[in-house]
XYZ file of C-alpha atoms in Angstrom:
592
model
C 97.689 111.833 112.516
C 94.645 112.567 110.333
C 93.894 112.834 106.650
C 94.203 116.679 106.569
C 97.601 116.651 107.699
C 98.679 114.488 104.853
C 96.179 116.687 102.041
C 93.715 113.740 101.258
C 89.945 113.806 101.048
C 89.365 110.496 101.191
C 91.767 107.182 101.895
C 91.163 103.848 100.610
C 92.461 100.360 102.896
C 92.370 97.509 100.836
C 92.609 94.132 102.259
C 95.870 92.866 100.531
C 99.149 93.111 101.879
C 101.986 94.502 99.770
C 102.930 91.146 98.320
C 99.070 90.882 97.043
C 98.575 87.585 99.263
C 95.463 85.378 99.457
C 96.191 84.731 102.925
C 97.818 87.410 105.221
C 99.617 87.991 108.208
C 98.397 89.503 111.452
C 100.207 92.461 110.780
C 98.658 93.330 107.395
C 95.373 93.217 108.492
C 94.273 96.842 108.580
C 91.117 96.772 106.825
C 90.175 94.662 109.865
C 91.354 96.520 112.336
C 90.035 99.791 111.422
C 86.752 98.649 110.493
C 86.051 95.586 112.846
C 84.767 92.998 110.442
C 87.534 90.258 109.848
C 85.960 88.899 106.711
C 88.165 87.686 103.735
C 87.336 90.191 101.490
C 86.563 93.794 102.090
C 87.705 97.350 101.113
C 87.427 100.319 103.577
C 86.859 104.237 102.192
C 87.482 106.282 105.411
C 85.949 110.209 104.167
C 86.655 113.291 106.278
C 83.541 112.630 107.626
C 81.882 109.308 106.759
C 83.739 105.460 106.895
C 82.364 102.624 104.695
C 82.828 99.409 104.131
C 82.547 97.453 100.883
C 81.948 93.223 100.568
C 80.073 90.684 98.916
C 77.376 88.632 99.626
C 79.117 86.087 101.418
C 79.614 88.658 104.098
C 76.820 91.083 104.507
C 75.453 88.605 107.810
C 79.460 88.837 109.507
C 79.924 92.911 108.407
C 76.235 93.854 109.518
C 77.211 92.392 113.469
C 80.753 93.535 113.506
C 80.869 97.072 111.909
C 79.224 99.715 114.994
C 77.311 102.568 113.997
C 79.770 104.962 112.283
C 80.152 102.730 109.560
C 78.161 102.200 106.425
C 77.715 98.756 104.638
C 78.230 98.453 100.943
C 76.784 95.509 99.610
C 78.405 94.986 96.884
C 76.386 93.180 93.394
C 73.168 94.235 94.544
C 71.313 96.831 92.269
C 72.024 100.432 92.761
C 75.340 99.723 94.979
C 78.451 100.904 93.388
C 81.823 99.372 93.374
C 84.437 100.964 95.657
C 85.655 102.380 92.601
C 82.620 103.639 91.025
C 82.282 105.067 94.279
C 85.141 107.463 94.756
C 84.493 108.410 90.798
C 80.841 108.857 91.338
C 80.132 109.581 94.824
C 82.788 111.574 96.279
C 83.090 115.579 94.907
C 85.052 117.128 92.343
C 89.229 117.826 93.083
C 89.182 114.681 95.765
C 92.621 113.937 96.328
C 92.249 109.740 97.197
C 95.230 108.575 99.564
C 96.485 105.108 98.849
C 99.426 103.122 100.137
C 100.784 102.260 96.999
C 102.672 99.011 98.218
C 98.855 97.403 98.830
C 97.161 97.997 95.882
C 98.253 96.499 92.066
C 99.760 98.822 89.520
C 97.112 97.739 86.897
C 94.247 98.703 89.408
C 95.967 101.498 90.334
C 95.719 102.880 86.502
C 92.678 101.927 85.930
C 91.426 103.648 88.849
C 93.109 106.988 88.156
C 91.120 106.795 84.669
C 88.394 106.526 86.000
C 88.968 109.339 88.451
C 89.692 111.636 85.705
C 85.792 113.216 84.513
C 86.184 114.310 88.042
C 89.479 115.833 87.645
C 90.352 114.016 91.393
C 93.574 112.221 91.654
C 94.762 109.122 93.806
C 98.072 109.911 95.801
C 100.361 107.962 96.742
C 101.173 107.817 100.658
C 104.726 107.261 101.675
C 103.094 106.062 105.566
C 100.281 104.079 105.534
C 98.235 106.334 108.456
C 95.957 103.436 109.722
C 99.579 102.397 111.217
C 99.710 105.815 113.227
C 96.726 104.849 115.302
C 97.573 100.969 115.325
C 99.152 100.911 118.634
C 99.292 97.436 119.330
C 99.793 96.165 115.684
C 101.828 92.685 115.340
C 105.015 92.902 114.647
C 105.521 91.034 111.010
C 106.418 87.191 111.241
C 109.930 86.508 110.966
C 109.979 82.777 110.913
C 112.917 80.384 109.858
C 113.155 80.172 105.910
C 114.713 76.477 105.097
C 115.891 74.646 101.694
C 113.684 72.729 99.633
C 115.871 69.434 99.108
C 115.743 68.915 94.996
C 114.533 65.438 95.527
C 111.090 66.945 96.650
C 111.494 70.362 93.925
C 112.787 68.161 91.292
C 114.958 70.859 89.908
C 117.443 73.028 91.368
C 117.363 77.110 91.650
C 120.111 77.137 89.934
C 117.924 75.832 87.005
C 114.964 77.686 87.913
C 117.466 80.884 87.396
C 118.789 79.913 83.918
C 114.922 79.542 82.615
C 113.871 82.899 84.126
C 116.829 84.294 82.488
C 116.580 82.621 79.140
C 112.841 84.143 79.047
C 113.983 87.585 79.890
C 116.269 87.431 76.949
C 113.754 86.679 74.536
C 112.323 89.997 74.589
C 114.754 91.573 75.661
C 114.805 92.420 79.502
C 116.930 93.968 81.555
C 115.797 92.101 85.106
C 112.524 91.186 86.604
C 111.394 91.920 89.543
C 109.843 88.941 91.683
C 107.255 90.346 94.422
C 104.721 87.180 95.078
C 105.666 84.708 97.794
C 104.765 82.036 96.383
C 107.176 82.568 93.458
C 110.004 83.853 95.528
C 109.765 80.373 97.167
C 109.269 78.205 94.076
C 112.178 80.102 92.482
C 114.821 79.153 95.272
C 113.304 76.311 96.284
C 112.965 77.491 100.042
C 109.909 77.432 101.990
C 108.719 79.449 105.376
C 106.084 79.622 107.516
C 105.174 83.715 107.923
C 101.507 82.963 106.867
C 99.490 80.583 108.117
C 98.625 77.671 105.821
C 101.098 78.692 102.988
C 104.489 77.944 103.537
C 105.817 81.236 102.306
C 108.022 83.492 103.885
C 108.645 87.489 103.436
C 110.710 88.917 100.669
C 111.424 89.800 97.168
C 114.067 89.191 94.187
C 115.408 90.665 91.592
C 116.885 88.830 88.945
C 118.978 90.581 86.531
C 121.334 88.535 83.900
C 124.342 88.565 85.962
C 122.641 89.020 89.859
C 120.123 87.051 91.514
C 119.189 89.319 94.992
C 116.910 87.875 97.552
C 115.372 90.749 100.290
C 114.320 89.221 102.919
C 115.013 89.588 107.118
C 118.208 88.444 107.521
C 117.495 86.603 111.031
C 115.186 84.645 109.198
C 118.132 83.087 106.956
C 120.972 80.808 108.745
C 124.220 79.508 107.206
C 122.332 76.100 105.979
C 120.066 78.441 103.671
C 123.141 80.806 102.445
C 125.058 77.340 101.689
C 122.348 76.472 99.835
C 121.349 79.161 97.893
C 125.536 79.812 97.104
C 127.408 82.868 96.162
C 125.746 84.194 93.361
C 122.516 84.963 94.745
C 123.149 88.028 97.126
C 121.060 88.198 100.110
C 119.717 91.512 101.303
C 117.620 93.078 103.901
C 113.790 93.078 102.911
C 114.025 96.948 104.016
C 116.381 97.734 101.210
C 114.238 96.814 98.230
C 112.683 99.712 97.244
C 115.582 101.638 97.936
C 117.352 99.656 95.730
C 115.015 99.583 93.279
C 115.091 103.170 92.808
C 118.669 102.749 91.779
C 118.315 99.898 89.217
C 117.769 101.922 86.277
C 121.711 102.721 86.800
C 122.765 99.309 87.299
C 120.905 97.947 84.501
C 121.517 100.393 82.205
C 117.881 100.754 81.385
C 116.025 102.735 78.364
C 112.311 102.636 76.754
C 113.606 99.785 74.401
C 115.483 97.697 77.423
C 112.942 97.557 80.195
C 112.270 95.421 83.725
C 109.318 93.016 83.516
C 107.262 92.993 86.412
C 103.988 90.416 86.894
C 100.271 91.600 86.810
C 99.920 91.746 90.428
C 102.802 93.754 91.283
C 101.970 96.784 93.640
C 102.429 100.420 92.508
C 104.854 101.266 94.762
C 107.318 99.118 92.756
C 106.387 100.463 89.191
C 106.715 104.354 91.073
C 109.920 103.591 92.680
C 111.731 102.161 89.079
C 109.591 104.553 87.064
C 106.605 103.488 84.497
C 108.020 103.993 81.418
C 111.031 101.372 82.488
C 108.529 98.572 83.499
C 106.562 96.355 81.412
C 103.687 94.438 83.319
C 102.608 91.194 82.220
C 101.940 87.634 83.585
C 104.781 86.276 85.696
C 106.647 83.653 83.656
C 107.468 82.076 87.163
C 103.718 81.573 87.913
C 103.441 79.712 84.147
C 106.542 77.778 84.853
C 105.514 77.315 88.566
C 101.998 75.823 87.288
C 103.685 72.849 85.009
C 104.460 70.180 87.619
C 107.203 68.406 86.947
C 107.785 64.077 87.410
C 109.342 64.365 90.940
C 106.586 66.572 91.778
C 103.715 64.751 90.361
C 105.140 61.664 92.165
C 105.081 63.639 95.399
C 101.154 64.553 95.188
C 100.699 61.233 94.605
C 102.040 59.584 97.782
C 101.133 62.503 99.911
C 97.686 61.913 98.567
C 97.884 58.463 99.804
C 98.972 59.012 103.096
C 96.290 61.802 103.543
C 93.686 59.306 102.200
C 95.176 57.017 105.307
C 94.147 59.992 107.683
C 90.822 61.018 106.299
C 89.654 56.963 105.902
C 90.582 57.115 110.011
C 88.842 60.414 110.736
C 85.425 59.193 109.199
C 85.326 55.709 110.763
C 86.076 57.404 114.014
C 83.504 59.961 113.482
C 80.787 57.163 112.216
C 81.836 55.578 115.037
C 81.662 58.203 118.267
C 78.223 59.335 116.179
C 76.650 55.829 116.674
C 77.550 55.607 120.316
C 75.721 59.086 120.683
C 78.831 61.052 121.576
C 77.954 64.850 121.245
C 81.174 66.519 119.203
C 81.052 69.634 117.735
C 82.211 70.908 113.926
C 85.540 72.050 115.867
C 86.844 69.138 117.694
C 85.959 66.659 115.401
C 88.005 68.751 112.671
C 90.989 68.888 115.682
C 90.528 65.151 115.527
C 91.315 65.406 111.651
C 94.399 67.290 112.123
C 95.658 65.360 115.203
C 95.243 61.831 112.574
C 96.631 64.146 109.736
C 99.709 65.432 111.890
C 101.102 61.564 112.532
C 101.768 61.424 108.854
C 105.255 61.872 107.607
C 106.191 64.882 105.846
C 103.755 66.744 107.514
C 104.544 70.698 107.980
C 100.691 71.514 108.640
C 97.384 72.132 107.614
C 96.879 73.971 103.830
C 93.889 75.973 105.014
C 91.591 76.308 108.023
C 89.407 72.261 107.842
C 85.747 73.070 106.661
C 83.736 70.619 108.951
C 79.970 71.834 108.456
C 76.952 69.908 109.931
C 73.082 70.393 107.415
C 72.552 73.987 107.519
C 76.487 75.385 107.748
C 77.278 72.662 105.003
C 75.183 75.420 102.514
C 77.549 78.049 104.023
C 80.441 77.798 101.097
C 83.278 79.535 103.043
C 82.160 77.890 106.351
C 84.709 77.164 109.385
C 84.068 76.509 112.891
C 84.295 78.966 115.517
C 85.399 76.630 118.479
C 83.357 78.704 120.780
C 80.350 78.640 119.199
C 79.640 75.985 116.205
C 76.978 73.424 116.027
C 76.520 69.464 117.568
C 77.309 67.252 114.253
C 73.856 66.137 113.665
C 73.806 62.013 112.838
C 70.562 63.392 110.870
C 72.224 65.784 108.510
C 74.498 66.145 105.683
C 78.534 66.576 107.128
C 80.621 68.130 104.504
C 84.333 68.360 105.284
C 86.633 70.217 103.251
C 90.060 69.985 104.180
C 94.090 69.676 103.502
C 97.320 69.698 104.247
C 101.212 70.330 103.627
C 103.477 67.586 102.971
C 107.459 68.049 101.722
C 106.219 66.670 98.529
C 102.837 67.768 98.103
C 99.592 70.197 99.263
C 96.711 68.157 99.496
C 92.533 69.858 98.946
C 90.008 67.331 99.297
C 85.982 67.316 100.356
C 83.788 64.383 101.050
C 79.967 64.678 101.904
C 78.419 62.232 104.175
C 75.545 60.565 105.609
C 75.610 59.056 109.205
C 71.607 58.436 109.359
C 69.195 58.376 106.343
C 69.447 60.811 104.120
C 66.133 62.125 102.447
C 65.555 61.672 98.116
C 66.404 65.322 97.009
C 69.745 64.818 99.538
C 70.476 61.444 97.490
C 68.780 62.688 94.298
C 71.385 66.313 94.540
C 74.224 64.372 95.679
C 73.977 61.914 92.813
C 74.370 64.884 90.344
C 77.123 66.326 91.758
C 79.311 62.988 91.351
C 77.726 62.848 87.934
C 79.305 66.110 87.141
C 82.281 64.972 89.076
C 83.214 61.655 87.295
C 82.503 64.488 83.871
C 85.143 66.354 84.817
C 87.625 63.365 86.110
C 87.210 61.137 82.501
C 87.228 64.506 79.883
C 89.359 64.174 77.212
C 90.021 67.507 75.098
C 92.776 68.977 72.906
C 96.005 70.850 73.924
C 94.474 74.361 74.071
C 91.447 73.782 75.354
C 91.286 76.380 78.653
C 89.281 75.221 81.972
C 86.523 78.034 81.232
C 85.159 75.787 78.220
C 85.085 72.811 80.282
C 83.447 74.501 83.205
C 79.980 73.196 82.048
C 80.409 69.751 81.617
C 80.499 69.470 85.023
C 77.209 71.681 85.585
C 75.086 69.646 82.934
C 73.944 66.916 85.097
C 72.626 69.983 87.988
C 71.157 71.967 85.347
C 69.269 68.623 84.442
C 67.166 68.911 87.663
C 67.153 72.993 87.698
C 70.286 73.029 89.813
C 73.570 75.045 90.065
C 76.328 76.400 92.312
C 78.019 79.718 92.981
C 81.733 78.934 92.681
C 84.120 77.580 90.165
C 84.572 74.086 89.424
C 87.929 73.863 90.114
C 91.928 76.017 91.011
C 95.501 75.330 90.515
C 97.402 73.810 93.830
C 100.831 74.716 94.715
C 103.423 72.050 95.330
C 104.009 72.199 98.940
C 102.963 76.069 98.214
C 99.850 78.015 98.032
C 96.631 75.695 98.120
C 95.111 78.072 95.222
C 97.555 78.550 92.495
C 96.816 80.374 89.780
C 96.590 81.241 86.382
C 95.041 78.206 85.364
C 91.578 76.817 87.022
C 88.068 75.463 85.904
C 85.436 77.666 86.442
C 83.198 80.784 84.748
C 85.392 83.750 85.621
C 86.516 84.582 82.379
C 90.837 84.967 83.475
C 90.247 81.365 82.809
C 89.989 81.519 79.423
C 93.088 83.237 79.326
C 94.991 80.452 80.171
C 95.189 76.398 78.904
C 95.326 73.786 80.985
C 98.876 71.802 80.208
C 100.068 68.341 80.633
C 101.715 68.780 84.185
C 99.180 71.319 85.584
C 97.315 70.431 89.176
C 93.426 71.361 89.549
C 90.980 70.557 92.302
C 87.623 68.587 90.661
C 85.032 70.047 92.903
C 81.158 70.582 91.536
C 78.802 71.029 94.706
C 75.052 72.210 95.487
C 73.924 73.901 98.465
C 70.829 74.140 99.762
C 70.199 77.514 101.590
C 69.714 76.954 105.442
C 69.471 72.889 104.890
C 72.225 71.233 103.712
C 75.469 71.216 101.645
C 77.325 68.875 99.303
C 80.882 69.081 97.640
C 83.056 66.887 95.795
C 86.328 67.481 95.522
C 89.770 65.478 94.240
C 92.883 66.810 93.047
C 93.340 65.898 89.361
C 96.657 66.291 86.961
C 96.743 67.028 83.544
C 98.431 64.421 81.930
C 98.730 63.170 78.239
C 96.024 61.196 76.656
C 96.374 57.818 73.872
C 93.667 58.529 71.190
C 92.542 56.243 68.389
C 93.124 59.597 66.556
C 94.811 62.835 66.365
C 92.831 65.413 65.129
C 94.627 68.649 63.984
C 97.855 67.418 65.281
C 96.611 68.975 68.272
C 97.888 66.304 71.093
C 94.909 65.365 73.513
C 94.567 65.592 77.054
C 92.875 63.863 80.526
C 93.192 64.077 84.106
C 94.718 61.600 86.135
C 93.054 61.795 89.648
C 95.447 61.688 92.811
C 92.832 62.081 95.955
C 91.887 59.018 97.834
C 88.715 58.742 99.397
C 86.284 57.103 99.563
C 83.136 58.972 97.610
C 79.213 57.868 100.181
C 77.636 55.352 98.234
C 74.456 55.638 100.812
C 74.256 59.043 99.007
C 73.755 57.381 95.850
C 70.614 57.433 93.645
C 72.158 54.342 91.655
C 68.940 54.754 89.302
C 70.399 58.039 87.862
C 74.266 56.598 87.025
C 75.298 55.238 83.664
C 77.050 51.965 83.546
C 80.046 53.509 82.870
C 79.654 55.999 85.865
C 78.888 53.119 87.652
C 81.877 51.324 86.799
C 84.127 54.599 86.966
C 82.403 54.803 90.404
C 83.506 50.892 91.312
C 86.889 51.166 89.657
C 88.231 54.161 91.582
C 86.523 52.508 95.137
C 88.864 49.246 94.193
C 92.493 51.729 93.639
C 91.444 53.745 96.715
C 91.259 50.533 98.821
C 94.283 49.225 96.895
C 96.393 51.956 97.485
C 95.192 53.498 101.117
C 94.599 49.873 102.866
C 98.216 48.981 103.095
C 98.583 52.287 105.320
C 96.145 50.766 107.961
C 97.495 47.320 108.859
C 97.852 49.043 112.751
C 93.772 50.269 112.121
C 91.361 47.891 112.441
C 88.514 49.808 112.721
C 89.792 52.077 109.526
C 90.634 48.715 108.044
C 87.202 47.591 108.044
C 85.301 50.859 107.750
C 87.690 51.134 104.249
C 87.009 47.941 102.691
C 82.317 48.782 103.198
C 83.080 52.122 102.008
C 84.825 50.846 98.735
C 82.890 47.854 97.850
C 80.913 47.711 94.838
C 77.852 49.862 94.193
């Protein structure tokens, strides 16, 4: 099955998967198969006579040893390298005709693309068959795991609930239905949960929700009668496979016009906006991912207990560690993060790990996306800087948290680098700023302290976490991409707290807690504006060896000694059977 046969110059394979998920399944990973190199993040043009790939520099090491010689490498950001899309407007001749599965890429790329396309007078068409499945002969089938219920004392609220919001919001404007195509929203608005991809407890399907039908399209054997009971009558369950015919007929049941339209979020796929027809749809930012964002008390109370019982696991995983490193055990990154998991997976509530553990010994530490191969990773060095980033998935909670440590004796720039980054940490964890205020603006304040000694890092200071969901949850998040400024950060909202600096081909440190946006008491009230702070949740011990305590403020000092004392307060009742946690708990947390 080739390109000519289907009258396309070019085709593009993007990495997403038609539900435009961070994480995918096995199944959706074409862009990988076709081209060899499994990174994250990567988009394929296959010519009639030429293949490249393009990525960023966090990849161009892994794509220049895994993509053979018919390929071409892209490095995307450097000088003189266009983006994918520059490319097929730029570099590609006159007339192309650019094939696309339309259920992988967004609708709003998907326009701005064809704009761009136009000085060329070349055109992107929409595939019905994505061809990279022709030649995928042993492609896995897609996951069709057991969906379960939510209970409401974990969700807090019930679908039904969930509904009546949606609905109320679609009638302010008014709409006709929405269409629901991200997992994670699917999930959040029935309160049911999965396990299709790995790490997010998500499951495949989609929903409509009109004003008198809620539809859920998903695999039927994935749904038994406890999930029909508790989803009830009025939301009609339908094969996943029927969706898009069905969309194609809702402009009939709906009744729809250019005045009475469907809203659809920003990161709905094409295929969805061709099947109901543009000028029906209206695109904007999913209401569900605002109202998914805003944590509510039962939930809030739930990533607080599953952050103590996680700070139970990690306080046993680093005195074991300290411990089989003194003795002069030889472990590498892999098993000691196996170790992590087997102390996490005793916990209760535990449904599995929220992302693949980060355990990084000196040089790999400065790698930011860094995880183990088990067949080849480095001896943890008692010498070097460990950073270990890790979480998990409770019932009531998704946990994120990194700690940096020393086993031997660290050098002055470690301690002196370190001591910034908990400088622009502790920022960050006591800020106090008015409703409206958007996690772009504060980005800096953690930063200041780096840029004090000429320092810096290359990723945002903090994203939104799911609720037993996605570990990255959007739209709100702290950090310099400017989508951040699109969005303030609200009394309920979850964010990870995690400045770093990482030394290239040394060493690595990171930070990181989960904080909540909560309301703050001030002497005043500016503006009538409402103020508001973070309340911390992550337990852990922060390495006071680390510590230039000549650099701290008395208050960071004390922030630094208060949060040691509610770590040991709150974690050391979870160790009564751990004496050697016990112990290892109560040095870690004494005062500076």
């Amino acid at each position: 099955m080739s390109s000519s046969e289907h009258n396309v110059t070019a085709m593009v394979i993007p990495s997403e998967d038609q539900h435009m998920s961070e994480y995918i399944a096995a199944c959706d990973e074409r862009r990988a198969y076709i081209s060899g190199f499994n990174g994250s993040a990567g988009t394929v043009i296959v010519t009639l006579k030429d293949a490249f790939l393009f990525t960023d520099g966090r990849y161009f090491l892994q794509a220049e040893k895994q993509l053979d010689s018919n390929w071409t490498l892209m490095k995307s950001g450097l000088p003189d390298v266009p983006t994918w899309q520059e490319f097929l407007s730029k570099n590609l001749e006159k007339h192309s005709r650019i094939g696309i599965d339309p259920t992988l890429i967004t609708a709003a790329d998907a326009e701005s693309l064809e704009t761009s396309l136009k000085a060329k007078e070349s055109h992107l068409v929409s595939l019905t068959d994505n061809l990279v499945d022709f030649i995928w002969e042993d492609r896995p089938p897609r996951p069709a795991n057991k969906v379960f219920p939510l209970d409401v004392k974990y969700s807090g609220e019930s679908h039904q609930d969930k509904l009546k919001r949606l609905r109320e919001e679609l009638n302010k404007k008014p709409y006709k239905a929405m269409v629901v195509n991200m997992l994670d929203e699917v999930a959040w608005l029935f309160n049911l949960r999965g396990s299709d991809i790995d790490f997010n407890p998500v499951f495949f399907a989609y929903a409509v929700v009109t004003h008198d039908n809620s539809l859920l399209f998903v695999n039927t054997s994935q749904v038994d009668d406890v999930v029909r009971t508790h989803l009830g009558d009025p939301v009609q369950i339908k094969p996943y496979d029927e969706f898009f015919p069905y969309l194609r007929g809702l402009g009939g049941e709906v009744d729809l016009s250019d005045e009475l339209q469907v809203l659809v979020g920003d990161k709905c796929n094409l295929a969805i906006v061709e099947a109901i027809g543009r000028e029906r749809i209206t695109i904007l930012r999913s209401p569900i991912a605002d109202f998914k964002a805003i944590k509510n008390e039962t939930e809030i109370e739930g990533f607080r207990q599953c952050h103590i019982r996680d700070g139970a696991a990690l306080t046993r995983y680093f005195a074991w560690l300290e411990e089989q490193l003194n003795s002069g055990t030889q472990l590498n990154e892999s098993q000691a993060a196996d170790k992590l998991e087997e102390f996490r997976s005793e916990l209760d509530l535990f449904r599995g790990l929220s992302f693949t553990t980060i355990s990084s010994t000196g040089p790999n530490g400065a790698v930011i996306h860094y995880s183990p191969d088990p067949a080849d990773c480095s001896i943890i060095q008692k010498e070097q800087i460990y950073l270990c980033d890790s979480g998990a998935q409770f019932l009531d909670g998704t946990t994120d948290v990194t700690r940096t440590w020393h086993f031997g004796n660290p050098t002055d720039e470690e301690k002196r680098a370190f001591t910034r980054v908990l400088q622009g940490h502790i920022a960050i964890d006591t800020a106090i700023f008015p409703n409206g205020t958007t996690g772009y603006i504060i980005d800096s304040w953690a930063r200041r302290p780096l840029w004090e000694d000429g320092l810096d890092y290359r990723h945002g200071t903090g994203h939104g976490v799911g609720h037993f969901l996605n570990v990255h949850e959007g739209p709100q998040g702290i950090g310099v991409r400017i989508a951040y400024n699109s969005t303030a950060l609200k009394s309920g909202m979850t964010v990870s707290n995690e400045p770093g600096y990482y030394a290239d081909g040394r060493f690595g440190i990171r930070i990181e807690n989960i904080v909540i946006v909560r309301d703050a008491q001030t002497p005043n009230n500016f503006g009538n504006k409402g103020y508001l702070k973070f309340e911390h949740v992550t337990l852990s011990p922060i390495h006071k060896k680390l510590i230039d305590a000549s650099l701290l403020t008395a208050a960071e000092r004390s922030w630094l000694d208060a949060y040691h004392a509610e770590v040991l307060d709150k974690v050391s009742p979870l160790l009564k059977n751990d004496t050697r946690a016990l112990a290892w708990l109560e040095r870690e947390c004494s005062p500076l």
